[in-house]
PDB file of C-alpha atoms in Angstrom:
ATOM      1  CA  MET A   1       6.502 141.258 202.384  1.00 42.00           C
ATOM      2  CA  ASN A   2       4.797 142.694 205.490  1.00 38.00           C
ATOM      3  CA  MET A   3       1.288 144.151 205.791  1.00 38.00           C
ATOM      4  CA  PHE A   4       2.442 147.806 205.725  1.00 38.00           C
ATOM      5  CA  THR A   5       4.466 147.188 202.385  1.00 38.00           C
ATOM      6  CA  LYS A   6       1.504 145.511 200.780  1.00 40.00           C
ATOM      7  CA  ALA A   7      -0.873 148.458 201.889  1.00 43.00           C
ATOM      8  CA  LEU A   8       1.627 150.859 200.415  1.00 44.00           C
ATOM      9  CA  LEU A   9       2.324 149.023 197.095  1.00 42.00           C
ATOM     10  CA  ALA A  10      -1.408 148.066 196.371  1.00 44.00           C
ATOM     11  CA  PRO A  11      -2.375 151.641 195.366  1.00 44.00           C
ATOM     12  CA  LEU A  12       0.805 151.886 193.430  1.00 42.00           C
ATOM     13  CA  ALA A  13       0.125 148.676 191.442  1.00 41.00           C
ATOM     14  CA  ALA A  14      -3.617 149.761 190.938  1.00 41.00           C
ATOM     15  CA  ALA A  15      -2.437 153.085 189.465  1.00 37.00           C
ATOM     16  CA  ALA A  16      -0.042 151.429 187.199  1.00 37.00           C
ATOM     17  CA  ALA A  17      -2.703 149.139 186.037  1.00 37.00           C
ATOM     18  CA  LEU A  18      -4.993 152.105 185.152  1.00 34.00           C
ATOM     19  CA  ALA A  19      -2.787 153.020 182.090  1.00 33.00           C
ATOM     20  CA  THR A  20      -4.380 150.546 179.590  1.00 31.00           C
ATOM     21  CA  GLY A  21      -6.062 151.413 176.372  1.00 36.00           C
ATOM     22  CA  ILE A  22      -3.845 154.093 175.138  1.00 33.00           C
ATOM     23  CA  GLY A  23      -0.613 154.139 173.039  1.00 38.00           C
ATOM     24  CA  PRO A  24       2.753 153.102 174.457  1.00 38.00           C
ATOM     25  CA  ALA A  25       4.095 156.565 175.110  1.00 38.00           C
ATOM     26  CA  GLU A  26       0.894 157.875 176.454  1.00 38.00           C
ATOM     27  CA  ALA A  27       0.564 154.731 178.693  1.00 39.00           C
ATOM     28  CA  GLN A  28       4.012 155.237 180.027  1.00 47.00           C
ATOM     29  CA  SER A  29       3.490 158.967 180.769  1.00 52.00           C
ATOM     30  CA  ALA A  30       0.012 158.379 182.362  1.00 54.00           C
ATOM     31  CA  ALA A  31       1.382 155.444 184.415  1.00 70.00           C
ATOM     32  CA  SER A  32       4.267 157.572 185.580  1.00 77.00           C
ATOM     33  CA  GLY A  33       1.973 160.292 186.613  1.00 80.00           C
ATOM     34  CA  GLN A  34      -0.411 158.025 188.330  1.00 86.00           C
ATOM     35  CA  LEU A  35       2.396 156.344 190.242  1.00 88.00           C
ATOM     36  CA  LYS A  36       3.927 159.552 191.322  1.00 89.00           C
ATOM     37  CA  THR A  37       0.408 160.671 192.621  1.00 90.00           C
ATOM     38  CA  ALA A  38      -0.034 157.419 194.446  1.00 92.00           C
ATOM     39  CA  ILE A  39       3.442 157.538 195.943  1.00 93.00           C
ATOM     40  CA  ILE A  40       2.943 161.242 197.026  1.00 93.00           C
ATOM     41  CA  PHE A  41      -0.490 160.383 198.620  1.00 95.00           C
ATOM     42  CA  ASN A  42       1.087 157.562 200.503  1.00 95.00           C
ATOM     43  CA  ILE A  43       3.976 159.496 201.688  1.00 96.00           C
ATOM     44  CA  ILE A  44       1.602 162.226 203.032  1.00 95.00           C
ATOM     45  CA  ARG A  45      -0.177 159.541 205.026  1.00 95.00           C
ATOM     46  CA  PHE A  46       2.974 158.805 206.951  1.00 96.00           C
ATOM     47  CA  VAL A  47       3.963 162.359 207.821  1.00 95.00           C
ATOM     48  CA  ASP A  48       2.722 164.033 211.069  1.00 92.00           C
ATOM     49  CA  PHE A  49       1.903 167.652 210.393  1.00 85.00           C
ATOM     50  CA  ALA A  50       1.804 169.953 213.492  1.00 71.00           C
ATOM     51  CA  PRO A  51      -0.451 171.412 214.362  1.00 66.00           C
ATOM     52  CA  GLU A  52      -3.543 169.717 213.089  1.00 61.00           C
ATOM     53  CA  GLY A  53      -6.087 172.392 214.034  1.00 65.00           C
ATOM     54  CA  ASP A  54      -7.344 172.758 210.280  1.00 77.00           C
ATOM     55  CA  ALA A  55      -9.516 170.091 208.974  1.00 87.00           C
ATOM     56  CA  THR A  56      -7.898 170.676 205.385  1.00 91.00           C
ATOM     57  CA  LEU A  57      -4.529 169.488 204.388  1.00 92.00           C
ATOM     58  CA  SER A  58      -3.383 171.847 201.648  1.00 92.00           C
ATOM     59  CA  VAL A  59      -1.208 170.203 198.834  1.00 93.00           C
ATOM     60  CA  CYS A  60       0.138 173.004 196.820  1.00 90.00           C
ATOM     61  CA  LEU A  61       1.691 172.492 193.203  1.00 89.00           C
ATOM     62  CA  LEU A  62       4.068 175.008 191.850  1.00 82.00           C
ATOM     63  CA  ARG A  63       2.479 176.467 188.746  1.00 78.00           C
ATOM     64  CA  SER A  64       5.768 176.098 186.715  1.00 72.00           C
ATOM     65  CA  ALA A  65       6.299 172.395 187.803  1.00 73.00           C
ATOM     66  CA  SER A  66       5.426 169.725 185.380  1.00 69.00           C
ATOM     67  CA  ALA A  67       3.104 168.134 187.844  1.00 67.00           C
ATOM     68  CA  PRO A  68       1.227 165.024 186.562  1.00 64.00           C
ATOM     69  CA  ARG A  69      -2.404 165.994 185.802  1.00 74.00           C
ATOM     70  CA  GLU A  70      -3.486 163.011 188.056  1.00 82.00           C
ATOM     71  CA  PHE A  71      -2.593 165.234 191.058  1.00 85.00           C
ATOM     72  CA  GLY A  72      -6.202 166.596 190.886  1.00 87.00           C
ATOM     73  CA  SER A  73      -7.378 163.075 191.959  1.00 90.00           C
ATOM     74  CA  LEU A  74      -5.926 163.831 195.412  1.00 94.00           C
ATOM     75  CA  ASN A  75      -8.587 166.594 196.001  1.00 94.00           C
ATOM     76  CA  GLY A  76     -11.104 165.530 198.471  1.00 95.00           C
ATOM     77  CA  GLN A  77      -8.942 162.353 199.636  1.00 94.00           C
ATOM     78  CA  ARG A  78      -8.835 161.827 203.477  1.00 94.00           C
ATOM     79  CA  VAL A  79      -5.564 161.583 205.349  1.00 93.00           C
ATOM     80  CA  GLY A  80      -6.410 160.727 209.013  1.00 88.00           C
ATOM     81  CA  ASN A  81      -9.180 163.213 209.957  1.00 88.00           C
ATOM     82  CA  ARG A  82      -8.078 165.747 207.317  1.00 91.00           C
ATOM     83  CA  THR A  83      -9.293 166.314 203.825  1.00 94.00           C
ATOM     84  CA  ILE A  84      -6.764 167.062 200.955  1.00 95.00           C
ATOM     85  CA  ALA A  85      -7.298 170.317 198.958  1.00 95.00           C
ATOM     86  CA  VAL A  86      -5.080 170.656 195.892  1.00 94.00           C
ATOM     87  CA  ARG A  87      -4.186 174.157 194.612  1.00 91.00           C
ATOM     88  CA  ALA A  88      -1.629 175.726 192.349  1.00 88.00           C
ATOM     89  CA  ILE A  89       0.668 178.429 193.701  1.00 87.00           C
ATOM     90  CA  ASP A  90       3.709 180.533 192.708  1.00 80.00           C
ATOM     91  CA  ALA A  91       6.977 179.749 194.617  1.00 69.00           C
ATOM     92  CA  ALA A  92       6.731 182.726 196.910  1.00 71.00           C
ATOM     93  CA  SER A  93       3.154 181.762 197.939  1.00 76.00           C
ATOM     94  CA  ALA A  94       3.815 178.700 199.863  1.00 72.00           C
ATOM     95  CA  GLY A  95       2.360 180.141 203.082  1.00 78.00           C
ATOM     96  CA  GLY A  96      -0.787 178.250 204.056  1.00 84.00           C
ATOM     97  CA  CYS A  97       0.490 175.036 202.313  1.00 89.00           C
ATOM     98  CA  ASP A  98       1.102 171.773 204.208  1.00 91.00           C
ATOM     99  CA  VAL A  99       2.715 170.016 201.175  1.00 92.00           C
ATOM    100  CA  VAL A 100       4.459 171.867 198.345  1.00 91.00           C
ATOM    101  CA  TYR A 101       5.292 169.924 195.077  1.00 91.00           C
ATOM    102  CA  LEU A 102       8.175 171.628 193.222  1.00 89.00           C
ATOM    103  CA  GLY A 103       8.541 169.065 190.325  1.00 87.00           C
ATOM    104  CA  THR A 104      12.204 169.702 189.212  1.00 86.00           C
ATOM    105  CA  GLY A 105      12.143 173.131 190.270  1.00 81.00           C
ATOM    106  CA  ILE A 106      15.145 173.048 192.630  1.00 79.00           C
ATOM    107  CA  ASN A 107      15.731 176.862 192.260  1.00 77.00           C
ATOM    108  CA  ASP A 108      12.361 177.361 194.080  1.00 76.00           C
ATOM    109  CA  LEU A 109      13.287 175.154 197.022  1.00 75.00           C
ATOM    110  CA  PRO A 110      14.710 178.114 199.287  1.00 72.00           C
ATOM    111  CA  ARG A 111      11.307 180.077 198.900  1.00 72.00           C
ATOM    112  CA  ALA A 112       9.120 177.022 199.477  1.00 77.00           C
ATOM    113  CA  ARG A 113      11.039 175.740 202.639  1.00 77.00           C
ATOM    114  CA  GLN A 114       8.868 176.817 205.658  1.00 75.00           C
ATOM    115  CA  ARG A 115       8.016 175.448 209.147  1.00 76.00           C
ATOM    116  CA  GLY A 116       5.461 172.932 208.896  1.00 81.00           C
ATOM    117  CA  VAL A 117       5.618 172.405 205.086  1.00 88.00           C
ATOM    118  CA  LEU A 118       6.628 169.136 203.514  1.00 93.00           C
ATOM    119  CA  VAL A 119       8.537 169.992 200.285  1.00 92.00           C
ATOM    120  CA  ILE A 120       8.491 167.195 197.660  1.00 94.00           C
ATOM    121  CA  GLY A 121      10.379 167.422 194.321  1.00 92.00           C
ATOM    122  CA  GLU A 122      12.013 165.293 191.677  1.00 92.00           C
ATOM    123  CA  GLY A 123      15.614 164.465 190.721  1.00 91.00           C
ATOM    124  CA  PRO A 124      18.662 162.872 192.352  1.00 90.00           C
ATOM    125  CA  GLY A 125      19.795 166.215 193.760  1.00 91.00           C
ATOM    126  CA  PHE A 126      16.669 167.304 195.340  1.00 92.00           C
ATOM    127  CA  VAL A 127      17.172 166.133 198.867  1.00 94.00           C
ATOM    128  CA  GLY A 128      20.740 167.106 198.722  1.00 93.00           C
ATOM    129  CA  ALA A 129      19.666 170.642 198.052  1.00 93.00           C
ATOM    130  CA  GLY A 130      17.530 170.766 201.077  1.00 92.00           C
ATOM    131  CA  GLY A 131      14.206 169.321 199.949  1.00 93.00           C
ATOM    132  CA  THR A 132      12.374 167.069 202.332  1.00 94.00           C
ATOM    133  CA  ILE A 133      11.380 164.205 199.897  1.00 96.00           C
ATOM    134  CA  GLY A 134      12.798 163.502 196.275  1.00 95.00           C
ATOM    135  CA  LEU A 135      11.342 161.303 193.819  1.00 95.00           C
ATOM    136  CA  VAL A 136      14.006 159.572 191.797  1.00 95.00           C
ATOM    137  CA  GLN A 137      13.495 157.545 188.593  1.00 91.00           C
ATOM    138  CA  THR A 138      15.840 154.598 188.354  1.00 88.00           C
ATOM    139  CA  GLY A 139      15.148 152.839 184.997  1.00 87.00           C
ATOM    140  CA  SER A 140      11.358 152.145 185.094  1.00 83.00           C
ATOM    141  CA  GLN A 141      11.128 152.502 188.752  1.00 89.00           C
ATOM    142  CA  ILE A 142      10.261 155.624 190.867  1.00 91.00           C
ATOM    143  CA  ARG A 143      11.888 155.675 194.315  1.00 94.00           C
ATOM    144  CA  PHE A 144      11.940 158.079 197.177  1.00 96.00           C
ATOM    145  CA  GLU A 145      14.585 159.730 199.192  1.00 96.00           C
ATOM    146  CA  ILE A 146      14.126 161.652 202.528  1.00 97.00           C
ATOM    147  CA  ASN A 147      16.227 164.400 204.048  1.00 96.00           C
ATOM    148  CA  VAL A 148      15.616 163.680 207.712  1.00 96.00           C
ATOM    149  CA  ARG A 149      17.351 167.098 208.641  1.00 95.00           C
ATOM    150  CA  ALA A 150      15.082 169.130 206.384  1.00 94.00           C
ATOM    151  CA  ALA A 151      12.083 167.392 208.034  1.00 95.00           C
ATOM    152  CA  ARG A 152      13.334 168.133 211.509  1.00 94.00           C
ATOM    153  CA  GLU A 153      13.752 171.696 210.500  1.00 92.00           C
ATOM    154  CA  ALA A 154      10.370 171.961 209.168  1.00 91.00           C
ATOM    155  CA  ARG A 155       9.083 170.434 212.511  1.00 92.00           C
ATOM    156  CA  LEU A 156       7.489 167.373 210.518  1.00 93.00           C
ATOM    157  CA  ALA A 157       7.537 163.865 211.986  1.00 94.00           C
ATOM    158  CA  ILE A 158       8.230 161.241 209.370  1.00 96.00           C
ATOM    159  CA  SER A 159       7.026 157.712 210.261  1.00 96.00           C
ATOM    160  CA  SER A 160       9.801 154.949 210.842  1.00 96.00           C
ATOM    161  CA  LYS A 161       7.667 152.897 208.395  1.00 96.00           C
ATOM    162  CA  LEU A 162       8.226 155.336 205.627  1.00 96.00           C
ATOM    163  CA  LEU A 163      11.836 155.811 206.562  1.00 96.00           C
ATOM    164  CA  ARG A 164      12.356 151.968 206.092  1.00 95.00           C
ATOM    165  CA  LEU A 165      10.979 152.150 202.608  1.00 95.00           C
ATOM    166  CA  ALA A 166      13.123 155.004 201.352  1.00 95.00           C
ATOM    167  CA  SER A 167      15.741 154.218 198.857  1.00 95.00           C
ATOM    168  CA  ARG A 168      18.260 156.738 200.586  1.00 94.00           C
ATOM    169  CA  ILE A 169      18.040 158.717 203.803  1.00 95.00           C
ATOM    170  CA  GLN A 170      20.046 161.938 204.200  1.00 91.00           C
ATOM    171  CA  GLN A 171      20.762 162.817 207.763  1.00 88.00           C
TER     172      GLN A 171
END
């Protein structure tokens, strides 16, 4: 296991470990939410957003998405020289967002796709429908898929390190 993989997996393991002290169903749900939040944070770290004129990296959550409540923990985190600001939006209000999380809202994808916006969602068909990054649950594991064409169309540069960790890459 190389240093990058260890650096990426360490926060994920820590997030999963935080789910102790509650019942099994809540623990699984909390651990899943923490894991998704950690994965998304680490994904954001390996995407170049252009231009970087603003000191704030705006992470927008679709109001209708079943976003993990742990997403609020991203607020104030640093990514490079930018600080994450989390806010809730409607699908038509993706302007001003650097990252949009749609959850399973694949129908909102066309309105969220814009130049410079990383669109993240969930489900096996998300990247195939044009999303940039899709979280896919396989058994008890959460993996991610990347749509390189969608990233290119949005003028986003995804690190080769992140591409190597993806479970599937759609050209």
